[in-house]
Structures are given as C-alpha cells and as structure tokens.
Amino acid sequence: MRRYSPDDPLRVLDMQHMWQIRSAVIRASGYGCDYFLQGKNFVDWRRYLEYYPKKQARRVFNADTAIRVSLNLLPGEVYGYRGRYDYLDMLVLQKMRRGYLQLFVFTTEKGRNRLPYYWCRIETVFRYDD
C-alpha cells in the first residue's frame, strides 16, 4: 500500500518535473517568486505544454514522458537575461523512478528561425540509457 501513498518518495520523484515546468511558465509570464505564496492560481500553465507521443518519446529519448514548452519572454524579466533573449524553449524528459532532465534553450528572433534545425540536433543528444 505504500506505493500509493502521496508521500511515497518514488511518487514525488516521478512528479517533481511538473512543479519545475509550472514555475518556469509562471516566472516567464512576468510573475515573481511570491506568486505561490499569495495563493494565486490564474495562470493556465498547461496550455504551454506540448507532449511528445508516448511511442516517439520512447524511440527518440528512451523516456516515459517528453515535454516541450515554448514561451515568449517579457522584456527585462527573470529569464530575459539583460534583454538579449526573446524566447525560451524547454525540453523535459522523465523516466519513471529515475528523475527528470530539463534543458533550457534561450533564443533571439534570429535564432528562433533556425530553431527547428537545432531542435532536430538536440533530440539526438539526450537519451536515457538502460
């Protein structure tokens, strides 16, 4: 019965990537660290998620879950890095009972046009090894 307990360490391990994604989306939307402390819950962070199909996630990354997140950054905000970057793309890979990998890709307008080319290369680099 311990496997189904909400405080089971493996369950927490398998779900912690969602908290990181949620936090990144909320911060990129212009809200500060106090967003969670104030009990706010009006940012629909799930609409930014793009899941890889399960078979493709297994074939490309050998992962159970692969998520891509694409965000437009607000100028001068936390992820803006002195106003140099306009976009943030994240790749999140998660394998059950193994933890997760989160890759941040910051791009400018010029880099955004070349992102599909680079994204194909990124997909060949990261892979869970059994």
mmCIF file with all atom_site columns, C-alpha atoms in Angstrom:
data_model
loop_
_atom_site.group_PDB
_atom_site.id
_atom_site.type_symbol
_atom_site.label_atom_id
_atom_site.label_alt_id
_atom_site.label_comp_id
_atom_site.label_asym_id
_atom_site.label_entity_id
_atom_site.label_seq_id
_atom_site.pdbx_PDB_ins_code
_atom_site.Cartn_x
_atom_site.Cartn_y
_atom_site.Cartn_z
_atom_site.occupancy
_atom_site.B_iso_or_equiv
_atom_site.pdbx_formal_charge
_atom_site.auth_seq_id
_atom_site.auth_comp_id
_atom_site.auth_asym_id
_atom_site.auth_atom_id
_atom_site.pdbx_PDB_model_num
ATOM 1   C CA . MET A 1 1   ? 0.000  0.000  0.000   1.00 0.00 ? 1   MET A CA 1
ATOM 2   C CA . ARG A 1 2   ? 2.945  2.347  0.490   1.00 0.00 ? 2   ARG A CA 1
ATOM 3   C CA . ARG A 1 3   ? 3.319  2.705  -3.307  1.00 0.00 ? 3   ARG A CA 1
ATOM 4   C CA . TYR A 1 4   ? 0.017  4.559  -3.467  1.00 0.00 ? 4   TYR A CA 1
ATOM 5   C CA . SER A 1 5   ? 0.768  6.881  -0.586  1.00 0.00 ? 5   SER A CA 1
ATOM 6   C CA . PRO A 1 6   ? 1.015  10.595 -1.541  1.00 0.00 ? 6   PRO A CA 1
ATOM 7   C CA . ASP A 1 7   ? 4.286  10.946 0.404   1.00 0.00 ? 7   ASP A CA 1
ATOM 8   C CA . ASP A 1 8   ? 5.974  7.965  -1.262  1.00 0.00 ? 8   ASP A CA 1
ATOM 9   C CA . PRO A 1 9   ? 9.479  9.109  -2.366  1.00 0.00 ? 9   PRO A CA 1
ATOM 10  C CA . LEU A 1 10  ? 9.143  7.467  -5.780  1.00 0.00 ? 10  LEU A CA 1
ATOM 11  C CA . ARG A 1 11  ? 5.838  9.189  -6.447  1.00 0.00 ? 11  ARG A CA 1
ATOM 12  C CA . VAL A 1 12  ? 7.356  12.539 -5.509  1.00 0.00 ? 12  VAL A CA 1
ATOM 13  C CA . LEU A 1 13  ? 10.348 11.798 -7.758  1.00 0.00 ? 13  LEU A CA 1
ATOM 14  C CA . ASP A 1 14  ? 8.086  11.000 -10.713 1.00 0.00 ? 14  ASP A CA 1
ATOM 15  C CA . MET A 1 15  ? 6.023  14.196 -10.304 1.00 0.00 ? 15  MET A CA 1
ATOM 16  C CA . GLN A 1 16  ? 8.623  16.835 -9.461  1.00 0.00 ? 16  GLN A CA 1
ATOM 17  C CA . HIS A 1 17  ? 9.225  17.823 -13.102 1.00 0.00 ? 17  HIS A CA 1
ATOM 18  C CA . MET A 1 18  ? 5.698  19.252 -13.254 1.00 0.00 ? 18  MET A CA 1
ATOM 19  C CA . TRP A 1 19  ? 6.439  21.728 -10.452 1.00 0.00 ? 19  TRP A CA 1
ATOM 20  C CA . GLN A 1 20  ? 9.558  22.937 -12.267 1.00 0.00 ? 20  GLN A CA 1
ATOM 21  C CA . ILE A 1 21  ? 7.668  23.432 -15.532 1.00 0.00 ? 21  ILE A CA 1
ATOM 22  C CA . ARG A 1 22  ? 4.864  25.236 -13.767 1.00 0.00 ? 22  ARG A CA 1
ATOM 23  C CA . SER A 1 23  ? 7.298  27.537 -12.013 1.00 0.00 ? 23  SER A CA 1
ATOM 24  C CA . ALA A 1 24  ? 9.175  28.339 -15.250 1.00 0.00 ? 24  ALA A CA 1
ATOM 25  C CA . VAL A 1 25  ? 5.963  29.202 -17.111 1.00 0.00 ? 25  VAL A CA 1
ATOM 26  C CA . ILE A 1 26  ? 4.696  31.431 -14.309 1.00 0.00 ? 26  ILE A CA 1
ATOM 27  C CA . ARG A 1 27  ? 8.027  33.268 -13.965 1.00 0.00 ? 27  ARG A CA 1
ATOM 28  C CA . ALA A 1 28  ? 8.326  33.743 -17.741 1.00 0.00 ? 28  ALA A CA 1
ATOM 29  C CA . SER A 1 29  ? 4.807  35.197 -17.683 1.00 0.00 ? 29  SER A CA 1
ATOM 30  C CA . GLY A 1 30  ? 6.115  38.036 -15.521 1.00 0.00 ? 30  GLY A CA 1
ATOM 31  C CA . TYR A 1 31  ? 5.085  36.894 -12.052 1.00 0.00 ? 31  TYR A CA 1
ATOM 32  C CA . GLY A 1 32  ? 7.613  36.850 -9.257  1.00 0.00 ? 32  GLY A CA 1
ATOM 33  C CA . CYS A 1 33  ? 8.544  34.243 -6.693  1.00 0.00 ? 33  CYS A CA 1
ATOM 34  C CA . ASP A 1 34  ? 5.717  35.396 -4.417  1.00 0.00 ? 34  ASP A CA 1
ATOM 35  C CA . TYR A 1 35  ? 3.076  34.137 -6.885  1.00 0.00 ? 35  TYR A CA 1
ATOM 36  C CA . PHE A 1 36  ? 2.734  30.856 -4.999  1.00 0.00 ? 36  PHE A CA 1
ATOM 37  C CA . LEU A 1 37  ? 2.909  32.488 -1.573  1.00 0.00 ? 37  LEU A CA 1
ATOM 38  C CA . GLN A 1 38  ? -0.021 34.756 -2.382  1.00 0.00 ? 38  GLN A CA 1
ATOM 39  C CA . GLY A 1 39  ? -2.196 31.771 -3.294  1.00 0.00 ? 39  GLY A CA 1
ATOM 40  C CA . LYS A 1 40  ? -2.733 32.913 -6.870  1.00 0.00 ? 40  LYS A CA 1
ATOM 41  C CA . ASN A 1 41  ? -3.788 30.321 -9.394  1.00 0.00 ? 41  ASN A CA 1
ATOM 42  C CA . PHE A 1 42  ? -4.925 32.083 -12.559 1.00 0.00 ? 42  PHE A CA 1
ATOM 43  C CA . VAL A 1 43  ? -2.084 31.273 -14.995 1.00 0.00 ? 43  VAL A CA 1
ATOM 44  C CA . ASP A 1 44  ? -3.092 28.371 -17.229 1.00 0.00 ? 44  ASP A CA 1
ATOM 45  C CA . TRP A 1 45  ? 0.402  26.907 -17.412 1.00 0.00 ? 45  TRP A CA 1
ATOM 46  C CA . ARG A 1 46  ? -0.704 23.636 -19.013 1.00 0.00 ? 46  ARG A CA 1
ATOM 47  C CA . ARG A 1 47  ? -1.616 25.288 -22.296 1.00 0.00 ? 47  ARG A CA 1
ATOM 48  C CA . TYR A 1 48  ? 2.096  25.840 -22.997 1.00 0.00 ? 48  TYR A CA 1
ATOM 49  C CA . LEU A 1 49  ? 2.933  22.134 -22.799 1.00 0.00 ? 49  LEU A CA 1
ATOM 50  C CA . GLU A 1 50  ? 3.447  20.082 -25.927 1.00 0.00 ? 50  GLU A CA 1
ATOM 51  C CA . TYR A 1 51  ? 3.741  16.365 -25.184 1.00 0.00 ? 51  TYR A CA 1
ATOM 52  C CA . TYR A 1 52  ? 5.619  14.043 -27.474 1.00 0.00 ? 52  TYR A CA 1
ATOM 53  C CA . PRO A 1 53  ? 3.524  10.953 -28.290 1.00 0.00 ? 53  PRO A CA 1
ATOM 54  C CA . LYS A 1 54  ? 4.449  8.064  -25.998 1.00 0.00 ? 54  LYS A CA 1
ATOM 55  C CA . LYS A 1 55  ? 5.930  5.939  -28.793 1.00 0.00 ? 55  LYS A CA 1
ATOM 56  C CA . GLN A 1 56  ? 8.011  8.830  -30.108 1.00 0.00 ? 56  GLN A CA 1
ATOM 57  C CA . ALA A 1 57  ? 9.265  9.702  -26.605 1.00 0.00 ? 57  ALA A CA 1
ATOM 58  C CA . ARG A 1 58  ? 10.339 6.096  -26.141 1.00 0.00 ? 58  ARG A CA 1
ATOM 59  C CA . ARG A 1 59  ? 12.001 5.887  -29.572 1.00 0.00 ? 59  ARG A CA 1
ATOM 60  C CA . VAL A 1 60  ? 13.809 9.248  -29.540 1.00 0.00 ? 60  VAL A CA 1
ATOM 61  C CA . PHE A 1 61  ? 14.739 9.645  -25.853 1.00 0.00 ? 61  PHE A CA 1
ATOM 62  C CA . ASN A 1 62  ? 14.029 6.228  -24.294 1.00 0.00 ? 62  ASN A CA 1
ATOM 63  C CA . ALA A 1 63  ? 11.869 8.184  -21.821 1.00 0.00 ? 63  ALA A CA 1
ATOM 64  C CA . ASP A 1 64  ? 8.363  7.668  -20.489 1.00 0.00 ? 64  ASP A CA 1
ATOM 65  C CA . THR A 1 65  ? 7.457  11.333 -20.873 1.00 0.00 ? 65  THR A CA 1
ATOM 66  C CA . ALA A 1 66  ? 8.882  14.027 -23.141 1.00 0.00 ? 66  ALA A CA 1
ATOM 67  C CA . ILE A 1 67  ? 7.510  17.554 -22.947 1.00 0.00 ? 67  ILE A CA 1
ATOM 68  C CA . ARG A 1 68  ? 8.390  20.646 -24.941 1.00 0.00 ? 68  ARG A CA 1
ATOM 69  C CA . VAL A 1 69  ? 7.491  24.097 -23.677 1.00 0.00 ? 69  VAL A CA 1
ATOM 70  C CA . SER A 1 70  ? 7.766  27.225 -25.867 1.00 0.00 ? 70  SER A CA 1
ATOM 71  C CA . LEU A 1 71  ? 7.440  30.652 -24.252 1.00 0.00 ? 71  LEU A CA 1
ATOM 72  C CA . ASN A 1 72  ? 7.706  34.266 -25.345 1.00 0.00 ? 72  ASN A CA 1
ATOM 73  C CA . LEU A 1 73  ? 9.682  36.126 -22.708 1.00 0.00 ? 73  LEU A CA 1
ATOM 74  C CA . LEU A 1 74  ? 8.705  39.509 -21.381 1.00 0.00 ? 74  LEU A CA 1
ATOM 75  C CA . PRO A 1 75  ? 11.478 42.074 -21.832 1.00 0.00 ? 75  PRO A CA 1
ATOM 76  C CA . GLY A 1 76  ? 13.677 42.564 -18.798 1.00 0.00 ? 76  GLY A CA 1
ATOM 77  C CA . GLU A 1 77  ? 12.099 39.793 -16.775 1.00 0.00 ? 77  GLU A CA 1
ATOM 78  C CA . VAL A 1 78  ? 13.812 36.957 -14.929 1.00 0.00 ? 78  VAL A CA 1
ATOM 79  C CA . TYR A 1 79  ? 14.622 34.850 -17.982 1.00 0.00 ? 79  TYR A CA 1
ATOM 80  C CA . GLY A 1 80  ? 15.264 37.811 -20.276 1.00 0.00 ? 80  GLY A CA 1
ATOM 81  C CA . TYR A 1 81  ? 18.989 37.876 -19.411 1.00 0.00 ? 81  TYR A CA 1
ATOM 82  C CA . ARG A 1 82  ? 19.506 41.616 -19.778 1.00 0.00 ? 82  ARG A CA 1
ATOM 83  C CA . GLY A 1 83  ? 17.017 41.823 -22.628 1.00 0.00 ? 83  GLY A CA 1
ATOM 84  C CA . ARG A 1 84  ? 19.102 39.729 -25.010 1.00 0.00 ? 84  ARG A CA 1
ATOM 85  C CA . TYR A 1 85  ? 16.732 36.791 -25.493 1.00 0.00 ? 85  TYR A CA 1
ATOM 86  C CA . ASP A 1 86  ? 13.118 36.845 -26.592 1.00 0.00 ? 86  ASP A CA 1
ATOM 87  C CA . TYR A 1 87  ? 12.156 33.176 -26.409 1.00 0.00 ? 87  TYR A CA 1
ATOM 88  C CA . LEU A 1 88  ? 12.566 30.250 -24.071 1.00 0.00 ? 88  LEU A CA 1
ATOM 89  C CA . ASP A 1 89  ? 12.108 26.646 -25.134 1.00 0.00 ? 89  ASP A CA 1
ATOM 90  C CA . MET A 1 90  ? 12.361 23.819 -22.633 1.00 0.00 ? 90  MET A CA 1
ATOM 91  C CA . LEU A 1 91  ? 12.727 20.120 -23.164 1.00 0.00 ? 91  LEU A CA 1
ATOM 92  C CA . VAL A 1 92  ? 11.769 17.971 -20.201 1.00 0.00 ? 92  VAL A CA 1
ATOM 93  C CA . LEU A 1 93  ? 12.478 14.240 -20.208 1.00 0.00 ? 93  LEU A CA 1
ATOM 94  C CA . GLN A 1 94  ? 11.236 11.992 -17.442 1.00 0.00 ? 94  GLN A CA 1
ATOM 95  C CA . LYS A 1 95  ? 11.579 8.273  -16.876 1.00 0.00 ? 95  LYS A CA 1
ATOM 96  C CA . MET A 1 96  ? 9.673  6.596  -14.071 1.00 0.00 ? 96  MET A CA 1
ATOM 97  C CA . ARG A 1 97  ? 11.719 6.134  -10.892 1.00 0.00 ? 97  ARG A CA 1
ATOM 98  C CA . ARG A 1 98  ? 14.733 7.843  -12.486 1.00 0.00 ? 98  ARG A CA 1
ATOM 99  C CA . GLY A 1 99  ? 14.103 11.539 -12.144 1.00 0.00 ? 99  GLY A CA 1
ATOM 100 C CA . TYR A 1 100 ? 13.999 14.061 -14.944 1.00 0.00 ? 100 TYR A CA 1
ATOM 101 C CA . LEU A 1 101 ? 16.202 16.110 -17.248 1.00 0.00 ? 101 LEU A CA 1
ATOM 102 C CA . GLN A 1 102 ? 15.310 19.698 -18.058 1.00 0.00 ? 102 GLN A CA 1
ATOM 103 C CA . LEU A 1 103 ? 17.030 21.585 -20.873 1.00 0.00 ? 103 LEU A CA 1
ATOM 104 C CA . PHE A 1 104 ? 16.586 25.353 -21.316 1.00 0.00 ? 104 PHE A CA 1
ATOM 105 C CA . VAL A 1 105 ? 17.138 26.885 -24.773 1.00 0.00 ? 105 VAL A CA 1
ATOM 106 C CA . PHE A 1 106 ? 17.191 30.688 -24.958 1.00 0.00 ? 106 PHE A CA 1
ATOM 107 C CA . THR A 1 107 ? 16.917 32.231 -28.431 1.00 0.00 ? 107 THR A CA 1
ATOM 108 C CA . THR A 1 108 ? 16.699 35.603 -30.129 1.00 0.00 ? 108 THR A CA 1
ATOM 109 C CA . GLU A 1 109 ? 14.448 36.392 -33.069 1.00 0.00 ? 109 GLU A CA 1
ATOM 110 C CA . LYS A 1 110 ? 17.191 35.314 -35.486 1.00 0.00 ? 110 LYS A CA 1
ATOM 111 C CA . GLY A 1 111 ? 17.828 32.090 -33.543 1.00 0.00 ? 111 GLY A CA 1
ATOM 112 C CA . ARG A 1 112 ? 14.111 31.345 -33.475 1.00 0.00 ? 112 ARG A CA 1
ATOM 113 C CA . ASN A 1 113 ? 14.114 30.990 -37.254 1.00 0.00 ? 113 ASN A CA 1
ATOM 114 C CA . ARG A 1 114 ? 16.870 28.345 -37.033 1.00 0.00 ? 114 ARG A CA 1
ATOM 115 C CA . LEU A 1 115 ? 15.363 26.519 -34.037 1.00 0.00 ? 115 LEU A CA 1
ATOM 116 C CA . PRO A 1 116 ? 13.765 23.648 -35.997 1.00 0.00 ? 116 PRO A CA 1
ATOM 117 C CA . TYR A 1 117 ? 17.204 22.777 -37.387 1.00 0.00 ? 117 TYR A CA 1
ATOM 118 C CA . TYR A 1 118 ? 18.810 22.885 -33.946 1.00 0.00 ? 118 TYR A CA 1
ATOM 119 C CA . TRP A 1 119 ? 15.920 21.067 -32.287 1.00 0.00 ? 119 TRP A CA 1
ATOM 120 C CA . CYS A 1 120 ? 16.495 18.022 -34.509 1.00 0.00 ? 120 CYS A CA 1
ATOM 121 C CA . ARG A 1 121 ? 20.097 18.005 -33.296 1.00 0.00 ? 121 ARG A CA 1
ATOM 122 C CA . ILE A 1 122 ? 19.049 18.362 -29.661 1.00 0.00 ? 122 ILE A CA 1
ATOM 123 C CA . GLU A 1 123 ? 16.780 15.339 -29.998 1.00 0.00 ? 123 GLU A CA 1
ATOM 124 C CA . THR A 1 124 ? 19.739 13.180 -30.980 1.00 0.00 ? 124 THR A CA 1
ATOM 125 C CA . VAL A 1 125 ? 21.888 14.160 -27.992 1.00 0.00 ? 125 VAL A CA 1
ATOM 126 C CA . PHE A 1 126 ? 19.817 13.363 -24.895 1.00 0.00 ? 126 PHE A CA 1
ATOM 127 C CA . ARG A 1 127 ? 18.709 9.814  -24.176 1.00 0.00 ? 127 ARG A CA 1
ATOM 128 C CA . TYR A 1 128 ? 18.130 7.654  -21.109 1.00 0.00 ? 128 TYR A CA 1
ATOM 129 C CA . ASP A 1 129 ? 20.483 4.695  -21.180 1.00 0.00 ? 129 ASP A CA 1
ATOM 130 C CA . ASP A 1 130 ? 19.318 1.427  -19.626 1.00 0.00 ? 130 ASP A CA 1
#
